[in-house]
Short mmCIF file of C-alpha atoms and ligand atoms in Angstrom, two decimals:
data_model
loop_
_atom_site.label_atom_id
_atom_site.label_comp_id
_atom_site.label_asym_id
_atom_site.label_seq_id
_atom_site.Cartn_x
_atom_site.Cartn_y
_atom_site.Cartn_z
CA UNK A 1 -7.99 18.64 9.86
CA UNK A 2 -5.43 20.13 7.77
CA UNK A 3 -3.64 18.06 5.19
CA UNK A 4 -0.42 18.12 7.22
CA UNK A 5 -1.97 16.36 9.99
CA UNK A 6 -3.18 13.07 8.26
CA UNK A 7 -0.69 11.12 10.28
CA UNK A 8 -0.97 8.79 13.22
CA UNK A 9 2.38 9.30 14.89
CA UNK A 10 1.64 6.05 16.97
CA UNK A 11 1.31 4.09 13.73
CA UNK A 12 4.40 5.44 12.17
CA UNK A 13 6.30 4.80 15.48
CA UNK A 14 5.25 0.96 15.34
CA UNK A 15 6.90 0.89 11.91
CA UNK A 16 10.00 2.75 13.07
CA UNK A 17 10.41 0.22 15.87
CA UNK A 18 10.31 -2.66 13.48
CA UNK A 19 12.40 -1.05 10.65
CA UNK A 20 15.39 -3.57 11.14
CA UNK A 21 13.01 -6.41 10.23
CA UNK A 22 12.07 -5.07 6.77
CA UNK A 23 14.16 -7.35 4.61
CA UNK A 24 13.98 -10.37 6.92
CA UNK A 25 11.84 -12.91 4.88
CA UNK A 26 11.13 -14.66 8.28
CA UNK A 27 10.63 -11.70 10.51
CA UNK A 28 7.64 -9.38 11.29
CA UNK A 29 7.17 -8.49 7.54
CA UNK A 30 7.13 -12.20 6.51
CA UNK A 31 3.57 -11.92 5.15
CA UNK A 32 4.37 -8.92 2.96
CA UNK A 33 7.43 -10.94 1.62
CA UNK A 34 5.04 -13.79 0.83
CA UNK A 35 2.48 -11.59 -0.80
CA UNK A 36 4.66 -9.25 -2.71
CA UNK A 37 5.16 -11.62 -5.99
CA UNK A 38 1.50 -12.13 -6.13
CA UNK A 39 0.55 -8.37 -5.87
CA UNK A 40 3.40 -7.23 -8.08
CA UNK A 41 2.19 -9.71 -10.84
CA UNK A 42 -1.18 -8.39 -10.52
CA UNK A 43 0.03 -4.82 -10.94
CA UNK A 44 2.15 -5.63 -13.79
CA UNK A 45 -0.48 -7.48 -15.57
CA UNK A 46 -3.12 -4.81 -15.26
CA UNK A 47 -0.81 -1.57 -15.85
CA UNK A 48 1.55 -0.56 -18.47
CA UNK A 49 4.57 -0.44 -16.15
CA UNK A 50 7.37 -0.62 -18.72
CA UNK A 51 9.46 2.53 -19.14
CA UNK A 52 6.81 4.44 -17.00
CA UNK A 53 7.18 6.37 -13.84
CA UNK A 54 5.73 4.90 -10.54
CA UNK A 55 5.14 5.91 -7.01
CA UNK A 56 4.78 3.70 -3.94
CA UNK A 57 3.04 5.51 -1.12
CA UNK A 58 3.81 4.21 2.26
CA UNK A 59 6.70 2.25 0.81
CA UNK A 60 8.10 0.97 4.27
CA UNK A 61 11.37 -0.88 3.52
CA UNK A 62 10.80 -1.00 -0.28
CA UNK A 63 9.68 -4.62 -0.78
CA UNK A 64 7.07 -3.60 -3.54
CA UNK A 65 9.07 -0.46 -4.55
CA UNK A 66 12.07 -2.67 -5.61
CA UNK A 67 9.92 -4.98 -7.67
CA UNK A 68 8.17 -1.81 -9.42
CA UNK A 69 11.83 -0.75 -10.29
CA UNK A 70 12.47 -3.98 -11.99
CA UNK A 71 10.07 -2.85 -14.83
CA UNK A 72 9.44 0.79 -14.69
CA UNK A 73 12.06 3.50 -15.63
CA UNK A 74 11.77 5.56 -12.43
CA UNK A 75 10.22 4.80 -9.10
CA UNK A 76 9.72 7.04 -6.05
CA UNK A 77 8.89 5.67 -2.72
CA UNK A 78 7.45 7.82 0.06
CA UNK A 79 6.85 7.16 3.63
CA UNK A 80 6.87 8.89 7.05
CA UNK A 81 8.88 6.28 9.05
CA UNK A 82 12.51 7.56 8.70
CA UNK A 83 13.93 4.37 9.91
CA UNK A 84 12.19 2.20 7.47
CA UNK A 85 13.29 4.67 4.73
CA UNK A 86 17.01 4.28 6.02
CA UNK A 87 16.76 0.54 5.53
CA UNK A 88 15.07 1.09 2.14
CA UNK A 89 18.01 3.15 0.99
CA UNK A 90 20.48 0.74 2.26
CA UNK A 91 18.87 -2.23 0.54
CA UNK A 92 18.48 -0.30 -2.67
CA UNK A 93 22.24 0.54 -2.68
CA UNK A 94 23.09 -2.99 -1.86
CA UNK A 95 20.86 -4.14 -4.71
CA UNK A 96 22.57 -1.46 -7.00
CA UNK A 97 19.34 -0.11 -8.10
CA UNK A 98 19.74 3.51 -9.51
CA UNK A 99 16.14 4.23 -10.68
CA UNK A 100 14.63 4.54 -6.97
CA UNK A 101 14.37 7.76 -5.13
CA UNK A 102 13.00 7.62 -1.41
CA UNK A 103 11.69 10.61 0.55
CA UNK A 104 10.14 11.15 3.79
CA UNK A 105 6.71 12.69 3.14
CA UNK A 106 2.97 12.24 3.31
CA UNK A 107 1.35 11.93 0.18
CA UNK A 108 -0.63 15.05 0.97
CA UNK A 109 2.50 17.22 1.43
CA UNK A 110 4.10 15.48 -1.88
CA UNK A 111 0.85 16.51 -4.00
CA UNK A 112 1.54 20.18 -2.90
CA UNK A 113 4.48 20.20 -5.33
CA UNK A 114 3.76 17.15 -7.65
CA UNK A 115 0.86 17.41 -9.93
CA UNK A 116 -0.07 14.56 -12.35
CA UNK A 117 3.54 13.35 -12.27
CA UNK A 118 3.13 9.39 -12.15
CA UNK A 119 1.70 6.88 -14.65
CA UNK A 120 1.42 4.11 -11.93
CA UNK A 121 0.79 4.60 -8.23
CA UNK A 122 0.51 1.84 -5.50
CA UNK A 123 -0.68 2.44 -1.99
CA UNK A 124 -0.50 -0.98 -0.30
CA UNK A 125 -1.34 -1.97 3.28
CA UNK A 126 -1.13 1.64 4.47
CA UNK A 127 -4.63 3.26 4.14
CA UNK A 128 -5.60 1.36 7.34
CA UNK A 129 -2.84 3.33 9.08
CA UNK A 130 -3.79 6.81 8.47
CA UNK A 131 -6.46 8.94 10.29
CA UNK A 132 -8.16 10.03 7.02
CA UNK A 133 -7.79 7.60 4.16
CA UNK A 134 -10.17 9.72 2.14
CA UNK A 135 -7.71 12.50 2.10
CA UNK A 136 -4.85 10.20 1.26
CA UNK A 137 -6.85 8.92 -1.82
CA UNK A 138 -7.49 12.49 -3.06
CA UNK A 139 -3.66 13.24 -2.77
CA UNK A 140 -2.96 9.96 -4.57
CA UNK A 141 -5.35 10.94 -7.34
CA UNK A 142 -3.77 14.34 -7.73
CA UNK A 143 -0.21 13.03 -8.39
CA UNK A 144 -1.26 10.58 -11.04
CA UNK A 145 -1.65 11.46 -14.85
CA UNK A 146 -5.04 11.26 -16.32
CA UNK A 147 -5.59 7.75 -17.55
CA UNK A 148 -2.92 6.50 -15.11
CA UNK A 149 -3.35 3.47 -13.08
CA UNK A 150 -3.77 3.32 -9.02
CA UNK A 151 -3.62 0.12 -6.84
CA UNK A 152 -4.83 0.11 -3.35
CA UNK A 153 -4.65 -2.80 -0.87
CA UNK A 154 -6.26 -2.90 2.53
CA UNK A 155 -8.27 -5.05 4.88
CA UNK A 156 -12.03 -5.17 4.79
CA UNK A 157 -14.16 -4.36 8.15
CA UNK A 158 -16.43 -7.24 9.18
CA UNK A 159 -16.43 -9.87 11.92
CA UNK A 160 -14.53 -12.28 9.59
CA UNK A 161 -11.71 -9.69 8.94
CA UNK A 162 -11.48 -9.19 12.89
CA UNK A 163 -11.31 -12.81 13.43
CA UNK A 164 -8.83 -13.59 10.46
CA UNK A 165 -6.68 -10.51 10.41
CA UNK A 166 -6.26 -9.54 14.14
CA UNK A 167 -7.05 -12.50 16.14
CA UNK A 168 -5.85 -15.19 13.72
CA UNK A 169 -2.92 -13.25 12.27
CA UNK A 170 -1.68 -11.61 15.22
CA UNK A 171 -2.59 -13.84 18.12
CA UNK A 172 -2.93 -17.59 16.89
CA UNK A 173 -0.61 -17.79 14.00
CA UNK A 174 1.94 -15.08 14.97
CA UNK A 175 2.08 -13.91 11.45
CA UNK A 176 2.25 -10.24 12.61
CA UNK A 177 3.35 -8.41 15.66
CA UNK A 178 0.42 -8.04 18.17
CA UNK A 179 -1.02 -4.56 17.75
CA UNK A 180 -0.36 -4.19 13.97
CA UNK A 181 -3.83 -3.45 13.18
CA UNK A 182 -6.82 -1.51 14.63
CA UNK A 183 -10.13 -2.90 13.56
CA UNK A 184 -11.79 0.46 13.41
CA UNK A 185 -9.14 1.57 10.85
CA UNK A 186 -10.22 -1.44 8.47
CA UNK A 187 -11.97 -0.12 5.43
CA UNK A 188 -14.85 -1.59 3.47
CA UNK A 189 -14.46 -1.82 -0.33
CA UNK A 190 -17.66 0.39 -0.68
CA UNK A 191 -16.14 3.09 1.32
CA UNK A 192 -12.81 2.90 -0.63
CA UNK A 193 -14.66 3.09 -3.97
CA UNK A 194 -16.91 6.00 -2.84
CA UNK A 195 -13.81 7.97 -1.73
CA UNK A 196 -12.09 7.12 -4.86
CA UNK A 197 -15.06 8.03 -7.13
CA UNK A 198 -15.14 11.51 -5.46
CA UNK A 199 -11.27 11.75 -6.14
CA UNK A 200 -12.01 11.31 -9.98
CA UNK A 201 -11.06 7.56 -10.06
CA UNK A 202 -12.99 4.84 -11.81
CA UNK A 203 -13.10 1.36 -10.42
CA UNK A 204 -11.69 -1.18 -12.94
CA UNK A 205 -11.46 -4.18 -10.46
CA UNK A 206 -12.03 -5.45 -6.85
CA UNK A 207 -10.23 -8.51 -6.15
CA UNK A 208 -9.82 -10.55 -2.99
CA UNK A 209 -6.63 -11.85 -1.58
CA UNK A 210 -6.72 -15.15 0.62
CA UNK A 211 -4.04 -16.57 2.70
CA UNK A 212 -4.09 -20.47 3.20
CA UNK A 213 -2.48 -21.11 6.59
CA UNK A 214 -1.76 -24.83 5.72
CA UNK A 215 0.07 -24.12 2.49
CA UNK A 216 1.08 -20.53 3.65
CA UNK A 217 0.40 -19.35 0.23
CA UNK A 218 -1.46 -16.17 -0.73
CA UNK A 219 -3.84 -16.24 -3.79
CA UNK A 220 -6.25 -14.02 -5.62
CA UNK A 221 -9.81 -14.82 -5.13
CA UNK A 222 -13.56 -13.54 -5.41
CA UNK A 223 -13.58 -13.29 -1.68
CA UNK A 224 -13.02 -9.88 -0.52
CA UNK A 225 -13.94 -10.41 3.12
CA UNK A 226 -10.52 -9.81 4.50
CA UNK A 227 -7.64 -8.71 2.33
CA UNK A 228 -8.45 -7.07 -1.11
CA UNK A 229 -6.96 -4.94 -3.75
CA UNK A 230 -8.56 -2.28 -6.04
CA UNK A 231 -7.38 -1.14 -9.35
CA UNK A 232 -8.50 2.30 -10.40
CA UNK A 233 -7.89 4.48 -13.47
CA UNK A 234 -7.93 8.30 -13.16
CA UNK A 235 -10.66 9.49 -15.24
CA UNK A 236 -9.44 11.37 -18.32
CA UNK A 237 -12.07 13.97 -19.02
CA UNK A 238 -10.02 15.20 -21.98
CA UNK A 239 -11.01 12.16 -23.83
N1 SAH B 1 3.44 -0.58 1.28
C1 SAH B 1 4.40 -1.32 1.92
C2 SAH B 1 4.38 -1.08 3.52
C3 SAH B 1 3.16 -1.32 4.22
S1 SAH B 1 3.36 -1.01 5.92
C4 SAH B 1 4.19 -2.76 1.53
O1 SAH B 1 3.01 -3.09 1.54
O2 SAH B 1 5.15 -3.48 1.44
C5 SAH B 1 2.58 0.54 6.26
C6 SAH B 1 3.75 1.60 5.95
O3 SAH B 1 2.86 3.03 5.77
C7 SAH B 1 4.71 1.96 6.95
O4 SAH B 1 6.00 1.87 6.42
C8 SAH B 1 4.34 3.20 7.66
O5 SAH B 1 5.33 4.07 8.08
C9 SAH B 1 3.70 3.84 6.52
N2 SAH B 1 2.73 4.94 7.01
C10 SAH B 1 1.83 4.97 7.78
N3 SAH B 1 1.30 6.10 7.82
C11 SAH B 1 1.63 6.94 6.81
C12 SAH B 1 1.49 8.43 6.40
N4 SAH B 1 0.60 9.09 7.04
N5 SAH B 1 2.21 8.71 5.30
C13 SAH B 1 3.19 8.00 4.76
N6 SAH B 1 3.43 6.65 5.34
C14 SAH B 1 2.86 6.24 6.26
#
């Protein structure tokens, strides 16, 4: 597969169809709105964002991108869903944020012209929507400076994650639209770590994210069976 083909057009279409929902805190992306403060605080506490350049890969409507821009000096958001990007641009302008640039690109294409440009990279809830997450991770590594921080978030692949993230979230609790996730595209932490290591990244921390359906609150946890985040640093071989 050439780098340019690492896109699932069905997956991108799903997000184009839902684009108008991005900033509705009670709509299809409600879980991301609830999760955002937790993940942003984690990123902020574990990287040196202030005054730095950051990139949000698979930025969607810009929920996390805007949080990053509240601390970083410049933030770039890239995504393939043009309707999501249009919504992200409108919201950015309404919020009078001047330090965000959005563009329609895969990270693989972006890496062809951007080498070691960013101090911090986030790629959250996106790897489970691409045909080859391994290629995505390599391109993410290519665009980060040596010693820079990368944060990935995705969903583990096991019986529990099937029951919780698909049956529970899509069919019982109606937290997400039906068909949001394909079980086969879920990623085990060991796979993500292996691909990242091959891409020159060193694992700093693996941490679970759990959802309590009673309190409707997300929190960090040792339990990585369903949602999890991984923090990596790009190895600096000049050290
Ligand atoms: N990271 C955001 C959005 C997650 S939704 C957040 O957590 O708030 C997943 C996003 O990935 C969608 O906006 C979708 O359009 C995008 N996406 C899917 N495949 C992609 C690809 N190959 N390249 C870039 N973006 C992609």
